[in-house]
């Protein structure tokens, strides 16, 4: 009994959540200071347990990319991708620890949408360098999401992951890269067909497909500029109190206590589960101007916030079930301790163990670990331009197209029959760091 009592202050360290640590990191990044965000992440990494390091590295890599350090970002994203793949078979000892404490005791292996999007970010990072591996990374986006869905089938034959909305951003980028070869137009068309199927509201899907089927990248003396925009403040997890199962546990407490010799610790602390939150975003798109003239606005390829919320909803029953099982296990441990030391003959010892049980349950926290610097939407604009140097301006805009906040300019070089890529991040009215391009004016 005394050993159990001694555990209570030690368990209390689990009360802080990743959401608490993430708050200041997101604030720095969204205010246009990715370097400050990187410094804050490094400070947290020094103190954080190893099981939390990979999720923090996702945010660090995102901030590094915004700082204009694609090589460093790519190395970090690749490290996390490989770690996530290794962790897909969870360690049994970690599973036991999560039942005795909470899900934060598990080594973070990434949400399904994070495992897919890390590959898209790898492709973007590589494009901002030499682009040699960009096509392979883009293909991995589709491969990974198909693998995740195939592995989602349970022993009951049901597969909640079949409802997942698929990510067309990888297919679109793969099509752009293949189109630049001026060959393999069948591959280009197949990838664009996926984009049209998975994102039917994408406005240029039909025109892109028609162009691919005619085998034309651009007219002679022209090249293509792709402006990829990371728009809005992305989803994150917060702790949510679940009421219905808590009520059910209260009833179970009374029933089991009535049937057994020992009383159970009363259910006072509510069950806590992670909930995906989508911030309100005023910025809806990015307005692009070239050489002082409007060129258009970016359109959504992947709605990251919607995808995260839908995947969370699809797996909610499993998340809730783990929380309920954990609560039952804890009550079972206390009940077993009472049986072992015959507390039915000692009321004070029984009350003391009840207090331990209540404190034990109260220390639970929802697992709010997540990739916190993702955008709300991944968008793109394709513009065909004459060969030569051009000044490109990007500025955040509202849903009605009205220009908002602070814009940025970047000078790009367009080569005959080649692609130029631009990456801009606008979580709000200010850009998060630099506007990057793979073909800057020399």
mmCIF file with all atom_site columns, C-alpha atoms in Angstrom, residues 74 81 115-127 131-146 167-178 191 194-195 198 228 301 421:
data_model
loop_
_atom_site.group_PDB
_atom_site.id
_atom_site.type_symbol
_atom_site.label_atom_id
_atom_site.label_alt_id
_atom_site.label_comp_id
_atom_site.label_asym_id
_atom_site.label_entity_id
_atom_site.label_seq_id
_atom_site.pdbx_PDB_ins_code
_atom_site.Cartn_x
_atom_site.Cartn_y
_atom_site.Cartn_z
_atom_site.occupancy
_atom_site.B_iso_or_equiv
_atom_site.pdbx_formal_charge
_atom_site.auth_seq_id
_atom_site.auth_comp_id
_atom_site.auth_asym_id
_atom_site.auth_atom_id
_atom_site.pdbx_PDB_model_num
ATOM 1  C CA . UNK A 1 74  ? 15.043 17.582 -45.246 1.00 0.00 ? 74  UNK A CA 1
ATOM 2  C CA . UNK A 1 81  ? 9.872  9.568  -41.320 1.00 0.00 ? 81  UNK A CA 1
ATOM 3  C CA . UNK A 1 115 ? 3.057  10.063 -41.830 1.00 0.00 ? 115 UNK A CA 1
ATOM 4  C CA . UNK A 1 116 ? 1.727  10.999 -45.264 1.00 0.00 ? 116 UNK A CA 1
ATOM 5  C CA . UNK A 1 117 ? 2.474  14.729 -45.153 1.00 0.00 ? 117 UNK A CA 1
ATOM 6  C CA . UNK A 1 118 ? 6.060  14.299 -43.946 1.00 0.00 ? 118 UNK A CA 1
ATOM 7  C CA . UNK A 1 119 ? 6.763  12.744 -47.338 1.00 0.00 ? 119 UNK A CA 1
ATOM 8  C CA . UNK A 1 120 ? 5.230  15.714 -49.156 1.00 0.00 ? 120 UNK A CA 1
ATOM 9  C CA . UNK A 1 121 ? 7.369  18.089 -47.101 1.00 0.00 ? 121 UNK A CA 1
ATOM 10 C CA . UNK A 1 122 ? 10.415 15.988 -47.953 1.00 0.00 ? 122 UNK A CA 1
ATOM 11 C CA . UNK A 1 123 ? 9.614  16.501 -51.630 1.00 0.00 ? 123 UNK A CA 1
ATOM 12 C CA . UNK A 1 124 ? 9.269  20.268 -51.180 1.00 0.00 ? 124 UNK A CA 1
ATOM 13 C CA . UNK A 1 125 ? 12.539 20.493 -49.239 1.00 0.00 ? 125 UNK A CA 1
ATOM 14 C CA . UNK A 1 126 ? 14.338 18.546 -51.927 1.00 0.00 ? 126 UNK A CA 1
ATOM 15 C CA . UNK A 1 127 ? 12.847 20.733 -54.674 1.00 0.00 ? 127 UNK A CA 1
ATOM 16 C CA . UNK A 1 131 ? 15.301 18.186 -56.759 1.00 0.00 ? 131 UNK A CA 1
ATOM 17 C CA . UNK A 1 132 ? 17.005 14.850 -57.380 1.00 0.00 ? 132 UNK A CA 1
ATOM 18 C CA . UNK A 1 133 ? 14.815 12.906 -54.941 1.00 0.00 ? 133 UNK A CA 1
ATOM 19 C CA . UNK A 1 134 ? 11.655 15.033 -55.156 1.00 0.00 ? 134 UNK A CA 1
ATOM 20 C CA . UNK A 1 135 ? 9.802  12.675 -57.507 1.00 0.00 ? 135 UNK A CA 1
ATOM 21 C CA . UNK A 1 136 ? 10.538 9.636  -55.320 1.00 0.00 ? 136 UNK A CA 1
ATOM 22 C CA . UNK A 1 137 ? 9.308  11.452 -52.215 1.00 0.00 ? 137 UNK A CA 1
ATOM 23 C CA . UNK A 1 138 ? 6.141  12.535 -54.053 1.00 0.00 ? 138 UNK A CA 1
ATOM 24 C CA . UNK A 1 139 ? 5.412  8.925  -55.016 1.00 0.00 ? 139 UNK A CA 1
ATOM 25 C CA . UNK A 1 140 ? 5.858  7.901  -51.373 1.00 0.00 ? 140 UNK A CA 1
ATOM 26 C CA . UNK A 1 141 ? 2.916  10.142 -50.440 1.00 0.00 ? 141 UNK A CA 1
ATOM 27 C CA . UNK A 1 142 ? 0.496  7.922  -52.362 1.00 0.00 ? 142 UNK A CA 1
ATOM 28 C CA . UNK A 1 143 ? 2.227  4.689  -51.392 1.00 0.00 ? 143 UNK A CA 1
ATOM 29 C CA . UNK A 1 144 ? 2.109  5.491  -47.681 1.00 0.00 ? 144 UNK A CA 1
ATOM 30 C CA . UNK A 1 145 ? -1.557 6.439  -47.576 1.00 0.00 ? 145 UNK A CA 1
ATOM 31 C CA . UNK A 1 146 ? -2.538 3.268  -49.433 1.00 0.00 ? 146 UNK A CA 1
ATOM 32 C CA . UNK A 1 167 ? -3.948 13.524 -50.111 1.00 0.00 ? 167 UNK A CA 1
ATOM 33 C CA . UNK A 1 168 ? -3.698 14.713 -53.745 1.00 0.00 ? 168 UNK A CA 1
ATOM 34 C CA . UNK A 1 169 ? -0.743 17.062 -53.155 1.00 0.00 ? 169 UNK A CA 1
ATOM 35 C CA . UNK A 1 170 ? 1.794  14.295 -53.751 1.00 0.00 ? 170 UNK A CA 1
ATOM 36 C CA . UNK A 1 171 ? 0.138  13.193 -56.998 1.00 0.00 ? 171 UNK A CA 1
ATOM 37 C CA . UNK A 1 172 ? 0.015  16.791 -58.227 1.00 0.00 ? 172 UNK A CA 1
ATOM 38 C CA . UNK A 1 173 ? 3.689  17.388 -57.503 1.00 0.00 ? 173 UNK A CA 1
ATOM 39 C CA . UNK A 1 174 ? 4.637  14.092 -59.136 1.00 0.00 ? 174 UNK A CA 1
ATOM 40 C CA . UNK A 1 175 ? 2.687  15.126 -62.255 1.00 0.00 ? 175 UNK A CA 1
ATOM 41 C CA . UNK A 1 176 ? 4.503  18.491 -62.369 1.00 0.00 ? 176 UNK A CA 1
ATOM 42 C CA . UNK A 1 177 ? 7.892  16.807 -62.124 1.00 0.00 ? 177 UNK A CA 1
ATOM 43 C CA . UNK A 1 178 ? 7.090  14.205 -64.783 1.00 0.00 ? 178 UNK A CA 1
ATOM 44 C CA . UNK A 1 191 ? -1.363 11.377 -61.453 1.00 0.00 ? 191 UNK A CA 1
ATOM 45 C CA . UNK A 1 194 ? -5.930 11.072 -58.945 1.00 0.00 ? 194 UNK A CA 1
ATOM 46 C CA . UNK A 1 195 ? -5.911 14.791 -58.165 1.00 0.00 ? 195 UNK A CA 1
ATOM 47 C CA . UNK A 1 198 ? -9.407 13.079 -54.619 1.00 0.00 ? 198 UNK A CA 1
ATOM 48 C CA . UNK A 1 228 ? 3.041  26.349 -53.485 1.00 0.00 ? 228 UNK A CA 1
ATOM 49 C CA . UNK A 1 301 ? -4.809 20.904 -53.124 1.00 0.00 ? 301 UNK A CA 1
ATOM 50 C CA . UNK A 1 421 ? 9.112  26.279 -57.841 1.00 0.00 ? 421 UNK A CA 1
#
